[in-house]
Short mmCIF file of N, CA and C in Angstrom, two decimals:
data_model
loop_
_atom_site.label_atom_id
_atom_site.label_comp_id
_atom_site.label_asym_id
_atom_site.label_seq_id
_atom_site.Cartn_x
_atom_site.Cartn_y
_atom_site.Cartn_z
N MET A 153 14.15 -17.49 1.00
CA MET A 153 14.23 -17.21 2.42
C MET A 153 13.22 -16.11 2.73
N SER A 154 12.45 -16.34 3.76
CA SER A 154 11.46 -15.34 4.16
C SER A 154 12.15 -14.18 4.87
N GLN A 155 11.45 -13.07 4.97
CA GLN A 155 12.00 -11.90 5.66
C GLN A 155 12.31 -12.25 7.11
N GLU A 156 11.45 -13.06 7.73
CA GLU A 156 11.68 -13.46 9.13
C GLU A 156 12.96 -14.26 9.27
N GLU A 157 13.21 -15.19 8.33
CA GLU A 157 14.44 -15.98 8.39
C GLU A 157 15.67 -15.09 8.22
N ASN A 158 15.59 -14.10 7.35
CA ASN A 158 16.70 -13.19 7.13
C ASN A 158 17.00 -12.37 8.39
N VAL A 159 15.97 -11.92 9.08
CA VAL A 159 16.13 -11.14 10.31
C VAL A 159 16.73 -12.00 11.42
N MET A 160 16.46 -13.29 11.38
CA MET A 160 16.88 -14.19 12.46
C MET A 160 18.27 -14.79 12.23
N THR A 161 19.06 -14.24 11.33
CA THR A 161 20.40 -14.75 11.06
C THR A 161 21.29 -14.61 12.30
N ILE A 162 22.00 -15.67 12.61
CA ILE A 162 22.98 -15.66 13.70
C ILE A 162 24.36 -15.72 13.07
N ASN A 163 25.25 -14.82 13.47
CA ASN A 163 26.55 -14.70 12.82
C ASN A 163 27.72 -15.22 13.65
N GLY A 164 27.47 -15.73 14.82
CA GLY A 164 28.57 -16.25 15.61
C GLY A 164 28.15 -16.54 17.04
N LEU A 165 29.09 -17.06 17.78
CA LEU A 165 28.88 -17.39 19.18
C LEU A 165 30.14 -16.99 19.94
N LYS A 166 29.98 -16.28 21.04
CA LYS A 166 31.11 -15.86 21.88
C LYS A 166 30.81 -16.29 23.31
N PRO A 167 31.30 -17.46 23.72
CA PRO A 167 31.03 -17.90 25.08
C PRO A 167 31.69 -17.00 26.12
N LEU A 168 30.98 -16.81 27.22
CA LEU A 168 31.48 -16.03 28.36
C LEU A 168 31.60 -16.96 29.55
N PHE A 169 32.84 -17.20 29.99
CA PHE A 169 33.09 -18.05 31.14
C PHE A 169 33.19 -17.20 32.39
N GLN A 170 32.49 -17.60 33.45
CA GLN A 170 32.63 -16.97 34.76
C GLN A 170 33.79 -17.69 35.45
N VAL A 171 34.88 -16.97 35.72
CA VAL A 171 36.09 -17.60 36.22
C VAL A 171 36.49 -17.04 37.59
N TYR A 172 37.26 -17.84 38.31
CA TYR A 172 37.72 -17.47 39.65
C TYR A 172 38.74 -16.34 39.59
N ASP A 173 39.71 -16.45 38.69
CA ASP A 173 40.81 -15.48 38.60
C ASP A 173 41.04 -15.17 37.12
N VAL A 174 40.59 -14.01 36.67
CA VAL A 174 40.69 -13.66 35.25
C VAL A 174 42.14 -13.65 34.78
N ARG A 175 43.05 -13.09 35.57
CA ARG A 175 44.46 -13.04 35.16
C ARG A 175 45.04 -14.44 34.97
N LYS A 176 44.74 -15.33 35.88
CA LYS A 176 45.22 -16.71 35.77
C LYS A 176 44.64 -17.38 34.53
N SER A 177 43.36 -17.15 34.27
CA SER A 177 42.72 -17.75 33.10
C SER A 177 43.27 -17.16 31.80
N VAL A 178 43.51 -15.85 31.78
CA VAL A 178 44.11 -15.22 30.60
C VAL A 178 45.48 -15.85 30.32
N ALA A 179 46.28 -16.03 31.37
CA ALA A 179 47.60 -16.65 31.20
C ALA A 179 47.46 -18.05 30.62
N PHE A 180 46.50 -18.83 31.10
CA PHE A 180 46.30 -20.19 30.60
C PHE A 180 45.93 -20.17 29.12
N TYR A 181 44.95 -19.37 28.76
CA TYR A 181 44.47 -19.35 27.38
C TYR A 181 45.52 -18.78 26.41
N THR A 182 46.32 -17.84 26.85
CA THR A 182 47.33 -17.26 25.96
C THR A 182 48.60 -18.11 25.92
N GLU A 183 49.12 -18.50 27.08
CA GLU A 183 50.39 -19.22 27.14
C GLU A 183 50.26 -20.69 26.76
N LYS A 184 49.18 -21.33 27.13
CA LYS A 184 49.02 -22.77 26.89
C LYS A 184 48.27 -23.09 25.60
N LEU A 185 47.23 -22.27 25.28
CA LEU A 185 46.37 -22.59 24.14
C LEU A 185 46.61 -21.69 22.92
N GLY A 186 47.41 -20.65 23.07
CA GLY A 186 47.76 -19.82 21.92
C GLY A 186 46.78 -18.73 21.56
N PHE A 187 45.83 -18.42 22.45
CA PHE A 187 44.91 -17.31 22.19
C PHE A 187 45.66 -15.99 22.36
N LYS A 188 45.14 -14.93 21.77
CA LYS A 188 45.69 -13.59 21.91
C LYS A 188 44.70 -12.73 22.68
N LEU A 189 45.21 -11.90 23.57
CA LEU A 189 44.37 -10.99 24.33
C LEU A 189 43.86 -9.91 23.38
N ASP A 190 42.54 -9.73 23.33
CA ASP A 190 41.92 -8.80 22.39
C ASP A 190 41.31 -7.58 23.08
N GLY A 191 40.96 -7.69 24.35
CA GLY A 191 40.37 -6.57 25.06
C GLY A 191 40.22 -6.89 26.53
N THR A 192 40.19 -5.84 27.35
CA THR A 192 40.03 -6.03 28.79
C THR A 192 39.16 -4.93 29.37
N TYR A 193 38.62 -5.21 30.54
CA TYR A 193 37.97 -4.20 31.36
C TYR A 193 38.65 -4.29 32.72
N GLU A 194 39.40 -3.27 33.06
CA GLU A 194 40.16 -3.31 34.31
C GLU A 194 40.22 -1.93 34.97
N PRO A 195 39.09 -1.50 35.52
CA PRO A 195 39.08 -0.23 36.23
C PRO A 195 39.96 -0.32 37.48
N ASP A 196 40.68 0.72 37.75
CA ASP A 196 41.54 0.77 38.95
C ASP A 196 42.54 -0.37 38.99
N GLY A 197 42.92 -0.93 37.84
CA GLY A 197 43.91 -1.99 37.80
C GLY A 197 43.40 -3.38 38.12
N HIS A 198 42.11 -3.53 38.40
CA HIS A 198 41.53 -4.85 38.67
C HIS A 198 40.96 -5.41 37.37
N LEU A 199 41.44 -6.57 36.97
CA LEU A 199 40.98 -7.20 35.72
C LEU A 199 39.69 -7.97 35.98
N TYR A 200 38.58 -7.47 35.44
CA TYR A 200 37.27 -8.09 35.64
C TYR A 200 36.79 -8.85 34.42
N TRP A 201 37.27 -8.49 33.23
CA TRP A 201 36.77 -9.10 32.00
C TRP A 201 37.88 -9.08 30.97
N ALA A 202 37.94 -10.13 30.15
CA ALA A 202 38.91 -10.19 29.06
C ALA A 202 38.30 -10.90 27.87
N SER A 203 38.71 -10.48 26.70
CA SER A 203 38.33 -11.12 25.45
C SER A 203 39.59 -11.70 24.83
N LEU A 204 39.51 -12.95 24.40
CA LEU A 204 40.64 -13.64 23.80
C LEU A 204 40.22 -14.18 22.44
N VAL A 205 41.13 -14.15 21.46
CA VAL A 205 40.81 -14.65 20.12
C VAL A 205 41.92 -15.56 19.62
N LYS A 206 41.49 -16.52 18.81
CA LYS A 206 42.43 -17.39 18.10
C LYS A 206 41.76 -17.82 16.80
N ASP A 207 42.38 -17.47 15.69
CA ASP A 207 41.88 -17.87 14.38
C ASP A 207 40.41 -17.52 14.18
N GLY A 208 40.00 -16.36 14.64
CA GLY A 208 38.63 -15.90 14.46
C GLY A 208 37.64 -16.39 15.50
N VAL A 209 38.10 -17.21 16.44
CA VAL A 209 37.25 -17.72 17.52
C VAL A 209 37.49 -16.85 18.75
N GLU A 210 36.40 -16.39 19.38
CA GLU A 210 36.52 -15.53 20.56
C GLU A 210 35.97 -16.23 21.79
N VAL A 211 36.67 -16.07 22.89
CA VAL A 211 36.24 -16.55 24.20
C VAL A 211 36.35 -15.36 25.15
N MET A 212 35.34 -15.17 25.98
CA MET A 212 35.38 -14.08 26.96
C MET A 212 35.44 -14.67 28.36
N LEU A 213 36.17 -13.99 29.23
CA LEU A 213 36.33 -14.40 30.62
C LEU A 213 35.83 -13.28 31.51
N ASN A 214 35.07 -13.62 32.52
CA ASN A 214 34.51 -12.62 33.42
C ASN A 214 34.72 -13.07 34.86
N ALA A 215 35.08 -12.13 35.72
CA ALA A 215 35.29 -12.43 37.14
C ALA A 215 33.97 -12.80 37.81
N CYS A 216 33.99 -13.89 38.56
CA CYS A 216 32.80 -14.31 39.32
C CYS A 216 32.49 -13.36 40.46
N TRP A 217 33.53 -12.77 41.02
CA TRP A 217 33.39 -11.93 42.20
C TRP A 217 34.16 -10.64 42.02
N GLU A 218 33.78 -9.64 42.79
CA GLU A 218 34.62 -8.46 42.94
C GLU A 218 35.87 -8.91 43.68
N ASP A 219 37.00 -8.26 43.44
CA ASP A 219 38.25 -8.68 44.08
C ASP A 219 38.13 -8.79 45.59
N ASN A 220 37.42 -7.87 46.22
CA ASN A 220 37.32 -7.89 47.69
C ASN A 220 36.32 -8.92 48.19
N GLU A 221 35.57 -9.58 47.30
CA GLU A 221 34.59 -10.59 47.69
C GLU A 221 35.01 -12.01 47.31
N ARG A 222 36.08 -12.13 46.55
CA ARG A 222 36.49 -13.45 46.06
C ARG A 222 36.97 -14.31 47.22
N PRO A 223 36.49 -15.55 47.31
CA PRO A 223 36.97 -16.46 48.36
C PRO A 223 38.48 -16.72 48.21
N ASP A 224 39.08 -17.23 49.28
CA ASP A 224 40.52 -17.48 49.27
C ASP A 224 40.92 -18.60 48.32
N SER A 225 39.99 -19.49 48.01
CA SER A 225 40.32 -20.60 47.11
C SER A 225 39.10 -20.93 46.23
N VAL A 226 39.38 -21.67 45.19
CA VAL A 226 38.34 -22.09 44.25
C VAL A 226 37.38 -23.04 44.95
N ASP A 227 36.10 -22.90 44.70
CA ASP A 227 35.08 -23.79 45.24
C ASP A 227 35.04 -25.07 44.40
N PRO A 228 35.44 -26.22 44.98
CA PRO A 228 35.47 -27.47 44.22
C PRO A 228 34.11 -27.84 43.60
N GLN A 229 33.02 -27.52 44.28
CA GLN A 229 31.69 -27.82 43.73
C GLN A 229 31.45 -27.04 42.45
N ARG A 230 31.87 -25.79 42.45
CA ARG A 230 31.70 -24.94 41.26
C ARG A 230 32.52 -25.50 40.10
N VAL A 231 33.76 -25.86 40.36
CA VAL A 231 34.62 -26.42 39.31
C VAL A 231 34.03 -27.72 38.78
N ARG A 232 33.55 -28.57 39.66
CA ARG A 232 32.95 -29.83 39.25
C ARG A 232 31.76 -29.57 38.32
N GLY A 233 30.96 -28.57 38.65
CA GLY A 233 29.81 -28.23 37.82
C GLY A 233 30.20 -27.74 36.44
N HIS A 234 31.35 -27.08 36.33
CA HIS A 234 31.79 -26.59 35.03
C HIS A 234 32.11 -27.73 34.08
N GLY A 235 32.42 -28.90 34.62
CA GLY A 235 32.70 -30.06 33.78
C GLY A 235 31.50 -30.51 32.97
N ASP A 236 30.31 -30.04 33.34
CA ASP A 236 29.11 -30.38 32.58
C ASP A 236 29.03 -29.60 31.27
N LEU A 237 29.83 -28.57 31.13
CA LEU A 237 29.86 -27.77 29.91
C LEU A 237 31.11 -28.13 29.13
N GLU A 238 30.94 -28.48 27.87
CA GLU A 238 32.10 -28.76 27.03
C GLU A 238 31.94 -28.00 25.73
N LEU A 239 32.96 -27.23 25.38
CA LEU A 239 32.96 -26.51 24.12
C LEU A 239 33.81 -27.27 23.11
N TYR A 240 33.33 -27.33 21.88
CA TYR A 240 34.03 -28.02 20.81
C TYR A 240 34.60 -26.99 19.83
N PHE A 241 35.91 -27.02 19.66
CA PHE A 241 36.60 -26.14 18.73
C PHE A 241 37.03 -26.99 17.53
N GLN A 242 36.49 -26.70 16.38
CA GLN A 242 36.86 -27.45 15.18
C GLN A 242 38.20 -26.94 14.68
N CYS A 243 39.09 -27.87 14.34
CA CYS A 243 40.41 -27.49 13.85
C CYS A 243 40.81 -28.41 12.69
N ASP A 244 41.85 -28.02 11.97
CA ASP A 244 42.28 -28.78 10.80
C ASP A 244 43.11 -30.00 11.16
N ASP A 245 43.92 -29.90 12.21
CA ASP A 245 44.88 -30.96 12.53
C ASP A 245 44.99 -31.13 14.05
N VAL A 246 44.27 -32.09 14.57
CA VAL A 246 44.26 -32.34 16.02
C VAL A 246 45.65 -32.71 16.53
N ASP A 247 46.39 -33.49 15.75
CA ASP A 247 47.72 -33.90 16.19
C ASP A 247 48.65 -32.70 16.33
N ALA A 248 48.56 -31.74 15.41
CA ALA A 248 49.37 -30.53 15.51
C ALA A 248 48.96 -29.70 16.72
N ILE A 249 47.66 -29.61 16.98
CA ILE A 249 47.16 -28.89 18.17
C ILE A 249 47.71 -29.56 19.43
N TYR A 250 47.62 -30.89 19.48
CA TYR A 250 48.12 -31.65 20.63
C TYR A 250 49.60 -31.36 20.86
N GLU A 251 50.40 -31.42 19.80
CA GLU A 251 51.84 -31.19 19.94
C GLU A 251 52.12 -29.76 20.40
N ALA A 252 51.37 -28.79 19.88
CA ALA A 252 51.56 -27.40 20.30
C ALA A 252 51.22 -27.23 21.78
N PHE A 253 50.11 -27.83 22.20
CA PHE A 253 49.72 -27.74 23.61
C PHE A 253 50.76 -28.40 24.51
N LYS A 254 51.26 -29.57 24.09
CA LYS A 254 52.29 -30.26 24.88
C LYS A 254 53.55 -29.40 24.98
N SER A 255 53.95 -28.79 23.87
CA SER A 255 55.17 -27.97 23.89
C SER A 255 54.97 -26.70 24.73
N ASN A 256 53.71 -26.31 24.94
CA ASN A 256 53.40 -25.16 25.80
C ASN A 256 53.27 -25.57 27.27
N GLY A 257 53.53 -26.85 27.56
CA GLY A 257 53.56 -27.29 28.95
C GLY A 257 52.29 -27.90 29.49
N LEU A 258 51.31 -28.18 28.62
CA LEU A 258 50.08 -28.81 29.10
C LEU A 258 50.29 -30.31 29.29
N ASP A 259 49.78 -30.84 30.37
CA ASP A 259 49.79 -32.27 30.63
C ASP A 259 48.42 -32.80 30.20
N LEU A 260 48.36 -33.51 29.07
CA LEU A 260 47.08 -33.98 28.56
C LEU A 260 47.24 -35.29 27.84
N ASN A 261 46.13 -35.99 27.68
CA ASN A 261 46.13 -37.27 26.98
C ASN A 261 46.22 -37.04 25.48
N PRO A 262 46.81 -38.01 24.76
CA PRO A 262 46.89 -37.89 23.30
C PRO A 262 45.49 -37.87 22.68
N PRO A 263 45.39 -37.42 21.44
CA PRO A 263 44.09 -37.41 20.76
C PRO A 263 43.47 -38.80 20.72
N SER A 264 42.15 -38.84 20.76
CA SER A 264 41.43 -40.11 20.69
C SER A 264 40.21 -39.95 19.79
N GLU A 265 39.61 -41.08 19.44
CA GLU A 265 38.39 -41.08 18.64
C GLU A 265 37.19 -41.10 19.57
N GLN A 266 36.32 -40.12 19.43
CA GLN A 266 35.10 -40.04 20.24
C GLN A 266 33.94 -39.66 19.33
N HIS A 267 32.93 -40.50 19.28
CA HIS A 267 31.71 -40.19 18.52
C HIS A 267 32.01 -39.81 17.08
N GLY A 268 32.95 -40.52 16.46
CA GLY A 268 33.29 -40.26 15.07
C GLY A 268 34.19 -39.06 14.85
N ARG A 269 34.72 -38.50 15.92
CA ARG A 269 35.62 -37.34 15.81
C ARG A 269 36.94 -37.65 16.50
N ARG A 270 37.99 -37.19 15.89
CA ARG A 270 39.30 -37.28 16.54
C ARG A 270 39.47 -36.01 17.36
N GLU A 271 39.76 -36.16 18.65
CA GLU A 271 39.78 -34.98 19.52
C GLU A 271 40.83 -35.08 20.61
N VAL A 272 41.19 -33.92 21.11
CA VAL A 272 42.01 -33.81 22.31
C VAL A 272 41.25 -32.89 23.25
N ILE A 273 41.18 -33.29 24.52
CA ILE A 273 40.38 -32.55 25.50
C ILE A 273 41.30 -31.87 26.51
N VAL A 274 41.01 -30.60 26.75
CA VAL A 274 41.75 -29.78 27.71
C VAL A 274 40.76 -29.31 28.76
N THR A 275 41.19 -29.27 30.01
CA THR A 275 40.36 -28.68 31.07
C THR A 275 41.06 -27.41 31.54
N ASP A 276 40.32 -26.30 31.54
CA ASP A 276 40.93 -25.03 31.93
C ASP A 276 40.99 -24.91 33.46
N PRO A 277 41.60 -23.86 34.01
CA PRO A 277 41.76 -23.75 35.46
C PRO A 277 40.45 -23.74 36.25
N ASP A 278 39.34 -23.42 35.60
CA ASP A 278 38.05 -23.40 36.29
C ASP A 278 37.21 -24.64 36.02
N GLY A 279 37.79 -25.63 35.36
CA GLY A 279 37.09 -26.88 35.13
C GLY A 279 36.27 -26.95 33.86
N PHE A 280 36.33 -25.91 33.02
CA PHE A 280 35.62 -25.97 31.74
C PHE A 280 36.37 -26.91 30.80
N ARG A 281 35.62 -27.80 30.15
CA ARG A 281 36.22 -28.76 29.21
C ARG A 281 36.20 -28.17 27.81
N LEU A 282 37.35 -28.25 27.16
CA LEU A 282 37.52 -27.73 25.81
C LEU A 282 37.98 -28.87 24.92
N SER A 283 37.19 -29.20 23.91
CA SER A 283 37.53 -30.28 22.99
C SER A 283 37.96 -29.67 21.66
N PHE A 284 39.15 -30.03 21.23
CA PHE A 284 39.65 -29.59 19.93
C PHE A 284 39.57 -30.81 19.03
N HIS A 285 38.83 -30.69 17.92
CA HIS A 285 38.52 -31.87 17.12
C HIS A 285 38.57 -31.60 15.62
N THR A 286 38.67 -32.70 14.86
CA THR A 286 38.54 -32.64 13.40
C THR A 286 37.28 -33.37 13.01
#
């Protein structure tokens, strides 16, 4: 390995989602998907950023707007656009993940075979698609 290759090592990926309501998204990721809250930024009691972890995987959530600038409702065009992004979470047992998500109250389709992978797809409150696969 050349010195340049060694310097260019990448050790992970931490996606940052721009979300409508950080508290609502934190509740979804913790209560429905089993993530744990790892850190927050909430000056004056306003939650603007959160870090969530599950089994060494980290997802960050960031407020799209300041609280006083946030529209009264989610912009459907923005949510539709988020569907163009899909994150793939590799797991050991898709069926166990599916059953856990169902028992946590998620309404979702059973696992299916897609492109040689068995997967279950979840859409979060902001329209981001999350695929859990083996």
